Coordinates of C-alpha atoms in Angstrom, one line a residue:
X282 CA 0.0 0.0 0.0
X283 CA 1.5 3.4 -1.3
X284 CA 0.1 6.0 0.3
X285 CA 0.5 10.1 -0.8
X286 CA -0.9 13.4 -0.9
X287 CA -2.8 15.0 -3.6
X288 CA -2.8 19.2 -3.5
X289 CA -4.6 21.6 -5.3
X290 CA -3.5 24.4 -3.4
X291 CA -6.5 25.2 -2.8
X292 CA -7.6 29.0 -2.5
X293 CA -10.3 28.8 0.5
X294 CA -12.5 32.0 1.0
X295 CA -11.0 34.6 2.7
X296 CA -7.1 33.3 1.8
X297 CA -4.7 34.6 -1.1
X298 CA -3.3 32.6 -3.4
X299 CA 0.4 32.7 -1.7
X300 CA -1.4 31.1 1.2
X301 CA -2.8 28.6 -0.7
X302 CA 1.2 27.5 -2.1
X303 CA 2.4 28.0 1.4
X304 CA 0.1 25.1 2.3
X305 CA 0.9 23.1 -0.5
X306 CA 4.5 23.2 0.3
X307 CA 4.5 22.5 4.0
X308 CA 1.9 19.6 3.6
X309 CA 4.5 18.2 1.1
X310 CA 7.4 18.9 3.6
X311 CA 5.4 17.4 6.4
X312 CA 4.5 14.2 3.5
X313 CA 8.1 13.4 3.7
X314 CA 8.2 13.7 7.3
X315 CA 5.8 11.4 8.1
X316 CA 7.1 8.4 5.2
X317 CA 3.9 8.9 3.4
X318 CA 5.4 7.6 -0.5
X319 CA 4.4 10.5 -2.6
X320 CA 2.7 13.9 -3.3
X321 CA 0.4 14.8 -6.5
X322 CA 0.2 18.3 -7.6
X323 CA -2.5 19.3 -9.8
X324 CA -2.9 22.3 -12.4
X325 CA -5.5 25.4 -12.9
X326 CA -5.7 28.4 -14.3
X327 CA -7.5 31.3 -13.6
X328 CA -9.9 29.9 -10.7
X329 CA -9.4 29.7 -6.7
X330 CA -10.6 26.1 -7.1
X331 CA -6.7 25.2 -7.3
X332 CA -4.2 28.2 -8.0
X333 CA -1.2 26.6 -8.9
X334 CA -0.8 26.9 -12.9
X335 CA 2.3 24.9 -13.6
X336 CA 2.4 21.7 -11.4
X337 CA 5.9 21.0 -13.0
X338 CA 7.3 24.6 -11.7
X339 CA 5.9 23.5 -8.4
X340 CA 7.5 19.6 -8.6
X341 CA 10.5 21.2 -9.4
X342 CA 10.9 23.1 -6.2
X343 CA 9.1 20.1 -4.1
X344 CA 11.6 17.9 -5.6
X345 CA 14.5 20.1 -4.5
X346 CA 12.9 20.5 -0.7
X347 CA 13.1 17.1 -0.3
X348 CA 15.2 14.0 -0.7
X349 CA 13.2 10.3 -0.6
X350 CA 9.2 11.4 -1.4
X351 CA 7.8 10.8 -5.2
X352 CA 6.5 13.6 -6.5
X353 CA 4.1 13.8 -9.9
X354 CA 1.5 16.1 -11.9
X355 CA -2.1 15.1 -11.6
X356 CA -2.1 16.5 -13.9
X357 CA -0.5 18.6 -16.8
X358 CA -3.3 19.3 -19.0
X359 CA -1.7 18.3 -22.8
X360 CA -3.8 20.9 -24.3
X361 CA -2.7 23.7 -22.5
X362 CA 1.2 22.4 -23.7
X363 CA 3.3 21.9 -26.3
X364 CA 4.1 17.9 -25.6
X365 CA 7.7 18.6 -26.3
X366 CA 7.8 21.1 -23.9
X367 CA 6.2 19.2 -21.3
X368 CA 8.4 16.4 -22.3
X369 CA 11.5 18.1 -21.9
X370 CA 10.6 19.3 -18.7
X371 CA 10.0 15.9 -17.5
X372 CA 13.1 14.4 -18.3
X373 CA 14.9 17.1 -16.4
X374 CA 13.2 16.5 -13.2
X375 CA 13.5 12.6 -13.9
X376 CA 17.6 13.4 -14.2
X377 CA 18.1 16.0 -12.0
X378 CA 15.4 14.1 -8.8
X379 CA 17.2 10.6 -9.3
X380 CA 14.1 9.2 -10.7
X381 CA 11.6 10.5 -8.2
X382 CA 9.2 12.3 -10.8
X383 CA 6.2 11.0 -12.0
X384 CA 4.4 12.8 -14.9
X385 CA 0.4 12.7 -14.7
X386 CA -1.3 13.8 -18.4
X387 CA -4.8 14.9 -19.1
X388 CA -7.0 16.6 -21.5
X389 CA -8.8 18.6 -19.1
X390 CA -12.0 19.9 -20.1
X391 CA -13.5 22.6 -22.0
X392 CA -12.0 25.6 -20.2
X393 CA -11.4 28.7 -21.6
X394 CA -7.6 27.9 -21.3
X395 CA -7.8 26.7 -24.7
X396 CA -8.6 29.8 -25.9
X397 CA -5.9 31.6 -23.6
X398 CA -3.5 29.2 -24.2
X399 CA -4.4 28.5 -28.0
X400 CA -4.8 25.2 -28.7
X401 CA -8.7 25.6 -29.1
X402 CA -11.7 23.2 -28.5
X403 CA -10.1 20.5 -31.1
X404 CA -7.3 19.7 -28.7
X405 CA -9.2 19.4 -26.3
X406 CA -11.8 17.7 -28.2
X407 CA -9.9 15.1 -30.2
X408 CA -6.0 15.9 -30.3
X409 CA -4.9 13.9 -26.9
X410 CA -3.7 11.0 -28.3
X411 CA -1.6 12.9 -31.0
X412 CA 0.1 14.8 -27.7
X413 CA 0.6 12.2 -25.6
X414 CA 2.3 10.0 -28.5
X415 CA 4.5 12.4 -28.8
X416 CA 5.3 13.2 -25.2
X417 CA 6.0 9.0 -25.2
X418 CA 8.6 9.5 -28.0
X419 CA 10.3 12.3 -26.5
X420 CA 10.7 10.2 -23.1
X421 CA 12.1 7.2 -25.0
X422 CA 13.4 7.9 -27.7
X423 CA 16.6 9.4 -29.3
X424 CA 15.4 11.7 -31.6
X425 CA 11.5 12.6 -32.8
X426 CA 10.2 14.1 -35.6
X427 CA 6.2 15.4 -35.5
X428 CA 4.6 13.7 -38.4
X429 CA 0.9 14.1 -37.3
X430 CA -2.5 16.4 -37.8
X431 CA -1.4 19.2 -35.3
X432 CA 2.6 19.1 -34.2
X433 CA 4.5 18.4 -37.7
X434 CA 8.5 19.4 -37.6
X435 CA 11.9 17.9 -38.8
X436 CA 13.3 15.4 -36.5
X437 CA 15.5 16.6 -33.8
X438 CA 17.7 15.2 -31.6
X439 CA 16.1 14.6 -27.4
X440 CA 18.8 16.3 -25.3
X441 CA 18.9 15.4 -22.1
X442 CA 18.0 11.9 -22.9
X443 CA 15.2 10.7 -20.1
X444 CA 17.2 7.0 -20.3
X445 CA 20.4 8.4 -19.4
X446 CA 19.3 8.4 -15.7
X447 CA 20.3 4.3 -16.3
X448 CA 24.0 5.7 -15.8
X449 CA 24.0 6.9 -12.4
X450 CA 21.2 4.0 -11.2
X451 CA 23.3 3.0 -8.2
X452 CA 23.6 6.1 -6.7
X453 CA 20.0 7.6 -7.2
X454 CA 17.5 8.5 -5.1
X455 CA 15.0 5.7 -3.2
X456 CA 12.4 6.4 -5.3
X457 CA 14.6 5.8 -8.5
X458 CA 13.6 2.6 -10.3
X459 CA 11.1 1.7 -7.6
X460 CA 8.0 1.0 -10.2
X461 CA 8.8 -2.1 -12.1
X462 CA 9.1 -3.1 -15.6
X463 CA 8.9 -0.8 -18.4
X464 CA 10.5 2.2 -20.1
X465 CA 13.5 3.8 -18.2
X466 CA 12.3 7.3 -18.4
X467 CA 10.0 9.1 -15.7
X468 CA 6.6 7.2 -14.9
X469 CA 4.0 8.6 -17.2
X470 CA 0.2 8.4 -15.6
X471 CA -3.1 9.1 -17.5
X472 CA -5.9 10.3 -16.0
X473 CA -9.3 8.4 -17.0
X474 CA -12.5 9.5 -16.4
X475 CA -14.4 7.7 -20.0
X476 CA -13.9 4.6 -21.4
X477 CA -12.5 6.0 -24.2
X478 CA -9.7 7.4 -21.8
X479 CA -9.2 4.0 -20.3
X480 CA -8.6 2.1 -23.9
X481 CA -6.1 4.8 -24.7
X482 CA -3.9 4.2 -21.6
X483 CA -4.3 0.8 -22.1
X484 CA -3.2 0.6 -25.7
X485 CA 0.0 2.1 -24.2
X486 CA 0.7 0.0 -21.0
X487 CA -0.2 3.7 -19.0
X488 CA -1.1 3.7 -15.4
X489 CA -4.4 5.2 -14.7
X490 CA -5.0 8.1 -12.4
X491 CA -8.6 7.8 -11.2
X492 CA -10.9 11.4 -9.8
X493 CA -11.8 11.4 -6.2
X494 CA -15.5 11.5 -7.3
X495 CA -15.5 7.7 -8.3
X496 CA -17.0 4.9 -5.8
X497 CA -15.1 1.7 -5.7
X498 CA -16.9 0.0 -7.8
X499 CA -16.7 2.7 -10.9
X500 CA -12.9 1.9 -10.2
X501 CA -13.0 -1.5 -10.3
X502 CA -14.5 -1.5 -13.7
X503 CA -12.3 1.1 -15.1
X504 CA -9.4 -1.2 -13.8
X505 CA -11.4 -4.6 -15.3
X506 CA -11.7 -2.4 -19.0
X507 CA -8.1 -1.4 -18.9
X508 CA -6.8 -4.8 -18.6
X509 CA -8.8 -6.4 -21.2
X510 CA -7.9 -3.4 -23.6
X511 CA -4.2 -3.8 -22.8
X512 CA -4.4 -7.4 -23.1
X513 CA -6.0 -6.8 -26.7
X514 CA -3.5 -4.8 -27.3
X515 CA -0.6 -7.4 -27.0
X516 CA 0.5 -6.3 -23.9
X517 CA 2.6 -9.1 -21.9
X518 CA 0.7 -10.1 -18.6
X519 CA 3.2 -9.2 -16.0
X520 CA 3.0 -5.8 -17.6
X521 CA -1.1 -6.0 -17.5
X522 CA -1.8 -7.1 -14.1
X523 CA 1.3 -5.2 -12.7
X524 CA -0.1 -1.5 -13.9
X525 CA 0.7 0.9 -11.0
X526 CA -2.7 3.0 -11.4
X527 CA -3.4 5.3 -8.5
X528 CA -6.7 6.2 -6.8
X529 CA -7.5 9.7 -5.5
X530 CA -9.7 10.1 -2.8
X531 CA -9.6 12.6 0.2
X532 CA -8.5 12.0 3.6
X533 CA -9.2 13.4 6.8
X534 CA -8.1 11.9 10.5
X535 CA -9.7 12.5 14.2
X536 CA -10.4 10.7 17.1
X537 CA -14.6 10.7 16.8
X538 CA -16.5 9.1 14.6
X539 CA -18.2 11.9 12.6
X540 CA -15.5 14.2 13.8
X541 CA -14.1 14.0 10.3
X542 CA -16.9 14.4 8.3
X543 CA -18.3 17.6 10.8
X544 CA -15.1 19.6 9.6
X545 CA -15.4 19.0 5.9
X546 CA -18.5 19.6 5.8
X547 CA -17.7 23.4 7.4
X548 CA -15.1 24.1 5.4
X549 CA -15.2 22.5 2.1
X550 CA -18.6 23.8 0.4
X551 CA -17.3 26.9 0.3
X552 CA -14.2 26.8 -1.5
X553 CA -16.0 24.5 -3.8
X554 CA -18.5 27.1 -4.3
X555 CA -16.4 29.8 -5.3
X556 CA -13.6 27.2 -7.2
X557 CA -16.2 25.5 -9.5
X558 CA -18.5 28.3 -10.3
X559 CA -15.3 30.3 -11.8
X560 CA -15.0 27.7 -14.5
X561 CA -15.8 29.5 -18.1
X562 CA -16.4 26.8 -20.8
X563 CA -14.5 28.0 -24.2
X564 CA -17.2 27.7 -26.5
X565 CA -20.2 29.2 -24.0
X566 CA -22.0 26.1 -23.4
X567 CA -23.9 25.4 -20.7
X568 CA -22.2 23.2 -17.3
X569 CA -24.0 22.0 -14.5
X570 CA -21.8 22.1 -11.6
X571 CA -22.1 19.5 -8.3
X572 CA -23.8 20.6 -5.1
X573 CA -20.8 21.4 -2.7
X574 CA -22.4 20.3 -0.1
X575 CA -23.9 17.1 -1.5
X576 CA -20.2 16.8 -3.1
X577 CA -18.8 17.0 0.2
X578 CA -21.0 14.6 1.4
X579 CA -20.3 12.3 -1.2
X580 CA -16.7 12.7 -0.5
X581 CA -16.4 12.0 2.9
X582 CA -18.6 9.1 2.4
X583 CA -16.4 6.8 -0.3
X584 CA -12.8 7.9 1.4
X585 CA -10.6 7.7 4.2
X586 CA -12.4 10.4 6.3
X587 CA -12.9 9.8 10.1
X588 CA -10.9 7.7 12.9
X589 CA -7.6 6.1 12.1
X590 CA -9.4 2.6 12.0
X591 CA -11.8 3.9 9.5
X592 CA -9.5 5.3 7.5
X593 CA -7.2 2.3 7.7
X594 CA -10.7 -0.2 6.5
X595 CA -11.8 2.1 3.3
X596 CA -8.2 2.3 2.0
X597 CA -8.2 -1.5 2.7
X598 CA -11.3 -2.1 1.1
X599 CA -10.5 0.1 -1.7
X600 CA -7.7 -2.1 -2.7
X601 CA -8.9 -5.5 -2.4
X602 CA -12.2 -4.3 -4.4
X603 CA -10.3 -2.5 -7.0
X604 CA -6.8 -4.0 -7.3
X605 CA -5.2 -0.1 -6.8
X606 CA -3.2 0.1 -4.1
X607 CA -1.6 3.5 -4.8
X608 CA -3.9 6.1 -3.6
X609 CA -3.4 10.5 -4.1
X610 CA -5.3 12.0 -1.2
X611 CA -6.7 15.3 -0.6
X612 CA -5.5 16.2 2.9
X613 CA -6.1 19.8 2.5
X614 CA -9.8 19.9 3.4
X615 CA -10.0 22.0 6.6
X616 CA -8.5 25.3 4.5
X617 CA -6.0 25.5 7.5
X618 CA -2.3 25.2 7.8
X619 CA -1.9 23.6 11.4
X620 CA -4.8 21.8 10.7
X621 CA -3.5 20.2 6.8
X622 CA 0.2 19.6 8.4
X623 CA -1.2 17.3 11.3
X624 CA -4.0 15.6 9.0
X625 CA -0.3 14.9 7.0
X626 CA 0.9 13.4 10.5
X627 CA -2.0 11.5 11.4
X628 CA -2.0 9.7 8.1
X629 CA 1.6 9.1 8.4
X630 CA 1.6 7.7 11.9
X631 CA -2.0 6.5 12.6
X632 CA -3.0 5.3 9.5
X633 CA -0.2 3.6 7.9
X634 CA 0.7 1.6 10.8
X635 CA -2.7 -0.4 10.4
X636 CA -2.2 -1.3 6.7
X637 CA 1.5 -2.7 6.8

């Protein structure tokens, strides 16, 4: 059982943005502190529902605050990058962490990033696969060319090389090399919320990322789809039933029963009030957005939220019902500093004590 963090750097009302990355960074700090095994940073732009715009800008820096803890994008929206770019970027945080970086992709939805950003409603719409071939190639391969509908240019060489971390192997970090078989460049992650998602990771031996909004048993057949499609695809069993996928969820530890649940439910309806109803959809059309309440309901009810026994079953149950056993939680729930860095603690030392 590998458990970590997952932060949005969440802008609560009443907070500015830099006390929104303060939090991020401590809960990170106090991550490593308490062995937790890694720490997912996610990406946003232009709404207080998460206010960090460049999750590798942030891995970067989290990477050089700390010396043994994993950390990935969950995720870098592809549409909002050039894959090259993006690509790039990842291999230098693979070579310069000693293999500690893990590099979550998306598409994101229908934002009006595209339209800031440029790459419009068809990349959003249909040019993911294009992107994330091409962020594949850059990671393992020794030179690329882009031969397809949207990224065509003469072949170049890759420098740095993602592979060459393979040279310095013995003396890299403790999260170097620590995910099994497969390419030798950083750990590439998709995040699935449609079937169509699910085939497409599949057909490339990619890890799933699965949202916090998804009940075990949504999981489980995401998981159940994404074996048969890489097992259609050719895909070598030991490389099919040993996928790494990684479920988000949210946590939240106290001694009473409901005690837990009481807080979220204070604090979390209103940042995502004011985070979610900031979305603008590109093209003007019409989204419903959840109940923050009802969401944070939901929430508390499918995760590890309340006692350290509790916490300790769901993750349990979690795994043996969906196969995952790498989980991304939100641990930033209360809005507060004190409050996130000992939730950090309590999962470290009440929690993962009972699942060893």
């Amino acid at each position: 059982m590998r458990i970590g963090t997952f932060v949005l750097a969440a802008q609560f009302p009443g907070q500015g943005p830099g006390e929104a990355l303060h939090r991020a960074v401590r809960s990170t700090e106090a991550a490593e502190e308490s062995g937790l095994d890694s720490v997912w940073l996610a990406e946003h732009h232009f709404v207080p529902y998460g206010v960090c715009p460049s999750a590798t800008t942030l891995a970067a820096l989290l990477l050089g605050r700390t010396r043994r803890i994993r950390v990935g994008t969950a995720v870098s929206v592809l549409p909002n990058h050039h894959p090259v770019a993006l690509a790039e970027q990842a291999a230098l945080l693979h070579l310069t962490s000693g293999g500690r970086f893990s590099l979550g992709v998306g598409r994101g939805g229908p934002w009006v990033d595209l339209e800031v950003f440029g790459g419009g409603l068809d990349a959003y719409e249909n040019g993911f696969p294009e992107a994330l071939d091409l962020v594949l190639a850059w990671l393992r391969e020794p030179r690329v060319a882009g031969r397809g509908e949207r990224f065509g240019f003469r072949e170049v060489a890759v420098v740095p090389r993602a592979d060459e971390l393979l040279v310095g192997r013995a003396n890299a970090g403790p999260g170097a090399g620590a995910l099994g078989p497969g390419p030798s460049g950083p750990e590439t992650v998709v995040a699935c919320t449609s079937p169509k998602s699910v085939r497409l990771a599949a057909a490339r031996a990619l890890p799933m990322l699965l949202g916090m909004h998804c009940g075990d048993e949504e999981k489980a057949e995401m998981v159940a789809l994404w074996r048969t499609a890489a097992r259609e695809a050719g895909h070598p069993p030991e490389v099919v039933e040993g996928a790494a996928h990684v479920s988000a969820g949210v946590a939240q530890i106290a001694d009473g029963a409901g005690d837990a649940t009481e807080l979220l439910v204070k604090t979390m309806p209103g940042w995502l009030r004011q985070g979610l109803d900031a979305h603008v959809t590109v093209d003007g059309r019409h989204r419903v957005m959840r109940d923050p309440v009802a969401y944070t309901e939901l929430l508390c009810g499918l995760h590890p939220v309340g006692t350290p026994q509790l916490a300790a079953d769901r993750l349990a149950a979690t795994a043996e019902r969906t196969g995952i056993t790498r989980f991304a939680l939100l641990v930033e729930g209360s809005g507060d500093l004190a409050a996130t860095e000992e939730n950090v603690r309590r999962l470290g030392a009440d929690v993962l004590p009972l699942l060893t």
